[in-house]
Short mmCIF file of C-alpha atoms in Angstrom, two decimals:
data_model
loop_
_atom_site.label_atom_id
_atom_site.label_comp_id
_atom_site.label_asym_id
_atom_site.label_seq_id
_atom_site.Cartn_x
_atom_site.Cartn_y
_atom_site.Cartn_z
CA MET A 3 292.54 75.41 144.79
CA VAL A 4 292.53 71.55 145.17
CA ALA A 5 288.98 71.98 146.89
CA ASP A 6 287.91 74.41 144.37
CA ASP A 7 288.18 72.10 141.39
CA ALA A 8 286.99 68.91 143.64
CA MET A 9 283.57 71.43 143.88
CA ARG A 10 283.29 72.44 140.52
CA GLU A 11 283.82 68.80 139.21
CA GLN A 12 281.40 67.66 141.48
CA PHE A 13 278.89 70.49 140.45
CA GLU A 14 279.30 69.57 136.59
CA CYS A 15 278.58 66.16 137.64
CA LYS A 16 275.31 66.75 139.27
CA ASN A 17 274.20 68.90 136.48
CA ARG A 18 275.14 66.25 133.63
CA ARG A 19 273.30 63.75 135.86
CA ALA A 20 270.32 66.03 135.82
CA ARG A 21 270.08 66.53 132.03
CA ARG A 22 270.33 63.00 131.77
CA SER A 23 267.54 62.69 134.05
CA GLU A 24 265.56 65.18 132.21
CA HIS A 25 266.14 63.88 129.03
CA SER A 26 264.84 60.01 130.24
CA LEU A 27 261.69 61.90 131.46
CA ASP A 28 261.14 63.13 127.87
CA THR A 29 261.83 59.90 126.42
CA VAL A 30 260.08 57.35 128.56
CA ALA A 31 256.66 56.13 127.23
CA PRO A 32 253.58 56.70 128.83
CA MET A 33 252.32 54.11 131.52
CA LYS A 34 249.60 51.94 129.80
CA PRO A 35 246.13 51.78 131.73
CA PRO A 36 245.57 48.64 133.65
CA VAL A 37 243.43 45.70 132.10
CA VAL A 38 240.04 44.43 133.87
CA ILE A 39 239.62 41.06 132.82
CA LEU A 40 236.18 39.69 133.42
CA CYS A 41 237.05 36.14 134.83
CA GLY A 42 233.72 35.56 137.05
CA GLY A 43 231.17 33.65 134.82
CA ARG A 44 229.83 30.09 134.97
CA GLY A 45 230.48 29.48 131.41
CA THR A 46 227.00 27.40 131.18
CA ARG A 47 227.30 27.19 127.48
CA LEU A 48 230.32 25.47 127.87
CA ARG A 49 229.17 22.75 130.50
CA GLU A 50 231.38 19.99 129.05
CA ARG A 51 234.35 21.77 130.16
CA THR A 52 233.66 24.24 132.88
CA GLU A 53 231.95 21.48 135.40
CA SER A 54 235.38 21.17 136.73
CA VAL A 55 237.28 24.00 135.82
CA PRO A 56 235.92 27.96 135.43
CA LYS A 57 235.65 29.02 131.82
CA ALA A 58 238.74 31.34 132.05
CA LEU A 59 240.76 28.34 132.52
CA VAL A 60 239.61 26.10 129.78
CA GLU A 61 242.48 25.46 127.65
CA ILE A 62 243.71 26.04 124.03
CA GLY A 63 246.90 24.40 123.31
CA GLY A 64 247.32 23.43 126.65
CA ARG A 65 247.27 26.85 128.06
CA PRO A 66 244.04 28.37 129.56
CA ILE A 67 242.39 30.88 127.53
CA LEU A 68 242.76 33.36 130.04
CA TRP A 69 246.62 33.09 129.59
CA HIS A 70 246.16 33.94 125.71
CA VAL A 71 244.21 36.95 126.61
CA ILE A 72 246.80 38.30 128.70
CA GLN A 73 249.46 37.63 126.35
CA VAL A 74 247.53 39.64 123.66
CA TYR A 75 247.69 42.59 125.98
CA ALA A 76 251.58 41.94 127.23
CA ALA A 77 252.61 41.81 123.84
CA GLN A 78 251.50 45.08 123.27
CA GLY A 79 252.96 46.77 126.46
CA PHE A 80 250.23 46.38 128.97
CA ASP A 81 251.48 45.08 132.30
CA ARG A 82 249.25 45.61 134.96
CA PHE A 83 245.82 43.17 134.96
CA LEU A 84 243.09 43.02 137.42
CA LEU A 85 241.47 39.76 137.00
CA ALA A 86 237.67 40.26 138.45
CA THR A 87 237.07 36.65 139.76
CA GLY A 88 233.68 34.63 140.84
CA TYR A 89 232.95 31.43 139.83
CA MET A 90 235.57 28.99 141.04
CA GLY A 91 237.69 32.29 141.71
CA GLU A 92 240.23 30.35 143.87
CA ALA A 93 241.32 28.32 140.73
CA VAL A 94 242.05 31.32 138.84
CA GLU A 95 243.87 33.01 141.55
CA GLU A 96 246.00 29.72 141.85
CA PHE A 97 246.78 29.97 138.19
CA ALA A 98 247.69 33.50 138.35
CA ALA A 99 250.05 33.28 141.29
CA ALA A 100 251.84 30.27 140.01
CA GLU A 101 252.20 31.02 136.05
CA ARG A 102 255.42 33.04 135.09
CA TRP A 103 254.36 36.00 133.60
CA PRO A 104 256.54 38.11 131.02
CA ASN A 105 258.75 40.39 132.98
CA GLY A 106 257.18 43.30 134.51
CA VAL A 107 253.64 42.11 134.05
CA LEU A 108 251.70 42.08 137.43
CA VAL A 109 248.35 40.08 137.68
CA ASP A 110 246.27 40.62 140.81
CA CYS A 111 243.04 38.84 141.55
CA VAL A 112 239.98 40.37 143.07
CA ASP A 113 236.70 38.52 144.25
CA THR A 114 233.69 40.29 142.88
CA GLY A 115 231.22 37.69 143.80
CA LEU A 116 229.72 34.44 142.70
CA ASP A 117 226.94 35.86 140.64
CA THR A 118 227.96 39.34 140.09
CA PRO A 119 226.97 40.66 136.90
CA THR A 120 229.37 41.93 134.30
CA GLY A 121 229.15 45.89 135.19
CA GLY A 122 229.05 44.97 138.79
CA ARG A 123 232.40 43.46 138.55
CA ILE A 124 233.93 46.30 137.31
CA ALA A 125 232.18 48.49 139.95
CA ALA A 126 233.65 46.44 142.50
CA LEU A 127 237.29 47.49 141.37
CA ALA A 128 236.58 51.29 141.81
CA ASP A 129 239.34 51.42 144.09
CA GLY A 130 241.91 49.33 142.22
CA ILE A 131 241.12 51.42 139.12
CA ARG A 132 241.81 54.44 141.33
CA GLY A 133 240.39 57.11 139.32
CA GLN A 134 242.15 56.48 136.03
CA ARG A 135 241.55 55.47 132.67
CA PHE A 136 241.27 51.72 132.44
CA CYS A 137 240.64 49.00 129.72
CA ALA A 138 238.61 45.96 130.10
CA THR A 139 237.61 42.62 128.30
CA TYR A 140 236.32 39.22 128.75
CA ALA A 141 238.28 36.20 129.64
CA ASP A 142 237.18 34.11 126.97
CA GLY A 143 237.71 36.10 123.39
CA VAL A 144 240.83 36.44 121.48
CA ALA A 145 241.81 38.38 118.48
CA ASP A 146 244.69 40.07 116.48
CA VAL A 147 243.56 43.55 117.54
CA ASP A 148 245.84 46.35 117.55
CA LEU A 149 245.48 47.54 121.24
CA ASN A 150 247.51 50.42 120.87
CA ALA A 151 245.47 51.88 117.81
CA LEU A 152 242.45 51.08 119.73
CA LEU A 153 243.88 53.42 122.95
CA GLU A 154 245.11 55.90 120.17
CA PHE A 155 241.63 56.32 119.07
CA HIS A 156 240.04 56.45 122.28
CA GLU A 157 242.16 59.41 123.45
CA ARG A 158 241.34 61.21 120.15
CA HIS A 159 237.63 61.43 120.31
CA GLY A 160 237.44 62.15 124.05
CA SER A 161 234.38 60.40 124.92
CA LEU A 162 234.06 58.34 128.04
CA ALA A 163 233.88 54.62 126.60
CA THR A 164 235.25 52.85 123.81
CA VAL A 165 234.25 49.39 122.85
CA THR A 166 235.75 47.51 120.03
CA VAL A 167 233.16 45.99 117.27
CA VAL A 168 233.57 42.93 115.12
CA ARG A 169 231.93 41.40 112.21
CA PRO A 170 232.27 37.61 113.14
CA ASP A 171 232.04 35.02 110.44
CA LEU A 172 228.24 33.27 110.57
CA GLN A 173 227.78 29.59 111.47
CA TRP A 174 225.55 28.80 108.79
CA GLY A 175 225.89 29.03 105.22
CA VAL A 176 223.26 31.62 103.38
CA ALA A 177 221.09 31.14 100.92
CA GLU A 178 221.01 33.98 98.07
CA LEU A 179 217.72 34.47 96.59
CA ASP A 180 215.83 36.19 93.92
CA GLY A 181 211.89 36.02 94.91
CA GLU A 182 211.28 32.63 95.52
CA ALA A 183 214.37 30.76 93.40
CA VAL A 184 217.56 30.12 95.04
CA THR A 185 220.32 31.43 93.06
CA GLY A 186 223.09 30.01 95.17
CA PHE A 187 224.70 29.44 98.49
CA VAL A 188 227.43 31.37 100.48
CA GLU A 189 229.37 29.21 103.01
CA LYS A 190 229.52 31.06 106.40
CA PRO A 191 230.26 34.83 105.29
CA ARG A 192 231.01 37.09 107.10
CA SER A 193 228.18 38.88 109.30
CA GLU A 194 226.87 42.61 107.73
CA HIS A 195 226.44 43.47 111.30
CA TRP A 196 228.99 44.79 114.28
CA ILE A 197 228.43 43.40 117.33
CA ASN A 198 230.51 43.90 120.64
CA GLY A 199 233.57 42.29 120.61
CA GLY A 200 235.01 43.43 123.83
CA PHE A 201 238.64 45.12 124.38
CA PHE A 202 236.91 48.37 125.79
CA CYS A 203 238.62 51.38 127.07
CA PHE A 204 237.05 53.47 129.61
CA GLU A 205 237.42 56.70 131.43
CA PRO A 206 236.92 56.74 135.13
CA GLY A 207 233.20 58.55 134.64
CA VAL A 208 232.11 55.37 133.03
CA LEU A 209 231.76 54.00 137.31
CA ASP A 210 229.18 56.55 137.49
CA TYR A 211 227.08 54.38 134.94
CA LEU A 212 227.66 51.01 137.09
CA ASP A 213 226.52 49.83 140.02
CA ALA A 214 226.63 46.13 142.02
CA GLU A 215 223.59 45.09 139.69
CA SER A 216 224.53 46.46 136.24
CA VAL A 217 224.91 44.22 133.43
CA LEU A 218 227.53 46.19 131.41
CA GLU A 219 226.06 45.19 127.79
CA ARG A 220 222.80 46.53 128.59
CA LYS A 221 221.55 49.51 130.47
CA PRO A 222 225.14 51.16 131.28
CA LEU A 223 226.46 50.53 127.46
CA SER A 224 222.92 51.78 126.29
CA ARG A 225 223.07 54.87 128.54
CA LEU A 226 226.56 55.62 127.51
CA ALA A 227 225.32 55.58 124.10
CA ALA A 228 222.35 57.79 124.85
CA ASP A 229 224.45 60.44 126.10
CA GLY A 230 226.79 60.27 123.20
CA GLN A 231 229.98 58.92 125.24
CA LEU A 232 230.18 55.58 123.69
CA ARG A 233 232.47 55.23 120.30
CA ALA A 234 232.95 52.44 118.18
CA PHE A 235 236.66 51.12 117.07
CA ARG A 236 236.21 48.89 114.01
CA HIS A 237 238.43 45.65 114.17
CA GLU A 238 238.55 43.95 110.79
CA GLY A 239 241.20 41.34 111.51
CA PHE A 240 240.43 37.86 113.41
CA TRP A 241 238.15 37.92 116.49
CA ASP A 242 236.31 34.66 118.12
CA CYS A 243 234.84 33.97 121.27
CA MET A 244 235.03 30.79 123.31
CA ASP A 245 231.37 30.71 124.06
CA THR A 246 230.53 27.01 123.26
CA TYR A 247 232.50 23.54 123.02
CA LYS A 248 232.60 23.99 119.40
CA ASP A 249 234.17 27.28 119.61
CA ALA A 250 237.20 25.76 122.17
CA VAL A 251 237.58 22.72 119.28
CA VAL A 252 237.61 25.48 116.51
CA LEU A 253 240.21 27.43 118.49
CA ASN A 254 242.14 24.55 119.58
CA ASP A 255 242.36 23.04 116.05
CA LEU A 256 243.85 26.57 114.85
CA TRP A 257 246.65 26.54 117.52
CA ALA A 258 247.49 22.68 116.83
CA ALA A 259 247.78 23.98 113.06
CA GLY A 260 250.06 26.56 113.70
CA ARG A 261 247.24 29.36 112.37
CA ALA A 262 246.26 31.33 115.40
CA PRO A 263 246.18 35.07 114.14
CA TRP A 264 245.96 36.22 117.83
CA ARG A 265 249.35 34.47 118.63
CA ILE A 266 251.07 38.02 118.21
CA TRP A 267 253.69 37.90 120.98
CA ASP A 268 255.79 35.63 119.00
CA ALA A 269 256.46 38.70 116.64
CA ALA A 270 256.67 41.13 119.04
CA ALA A 271 259.35 39.09 120.53
CA VAL A 272 261.10 38.97 117.05
CA GLU A 273 260.72 42.82 116.82
CA ALA A 274 261.95 43.34 120.24
#
């Protein structure tokens, strides 16, 4: 009789554990896709900084811009990163290995060749992507983009690729004309045209559009668009790209003044 009671209690305990397990499986959020970050370029237009360090390690506020890009993703729940390295890739790898990333974040580096173009670098990571959806971005652009909204948009439309498009502020003032008469000036207005801001979402089928010589921004994206497989996610918030020395100064000034809109990880920590 005692043995029967013990067996019954053991059985009920096992059932309770099973129910808790089923419940936990129902409530666990799906894993976010891995993020490919293109870190291999030479940064020739930023020569003042990139003669001694790769562009991805040029600093904003004492931290490499690559660190800022990863933090933007990590603050929104992304935790797997593949860094496609090239020029001075050893320095990027040393930085990634030494950095104390947020809990659960994994950062791996893959040497994708010294002068490999952007699409070729992604193609070289096919084995690491393993036939799954993935995100991709550049190591030199920061934004306060809502990456979860981007991912939801991508899942909803069902095409192979999504590119985040932005309307940057122009670098020059614009003259307002009435025929030959100048009626006024607008100081550095926002562009009327949408441009590629990075922050992509890709299905594995995008790899069929890439090869070792592909420049992502040219033939692959054009072919995807022609095939009706590319959608645009409009980001109206802050975006900037560290393309020149002047851009680096602007981003550092924003950080120093405590006005860096891409610093969303502080808000994420408060909410948590």
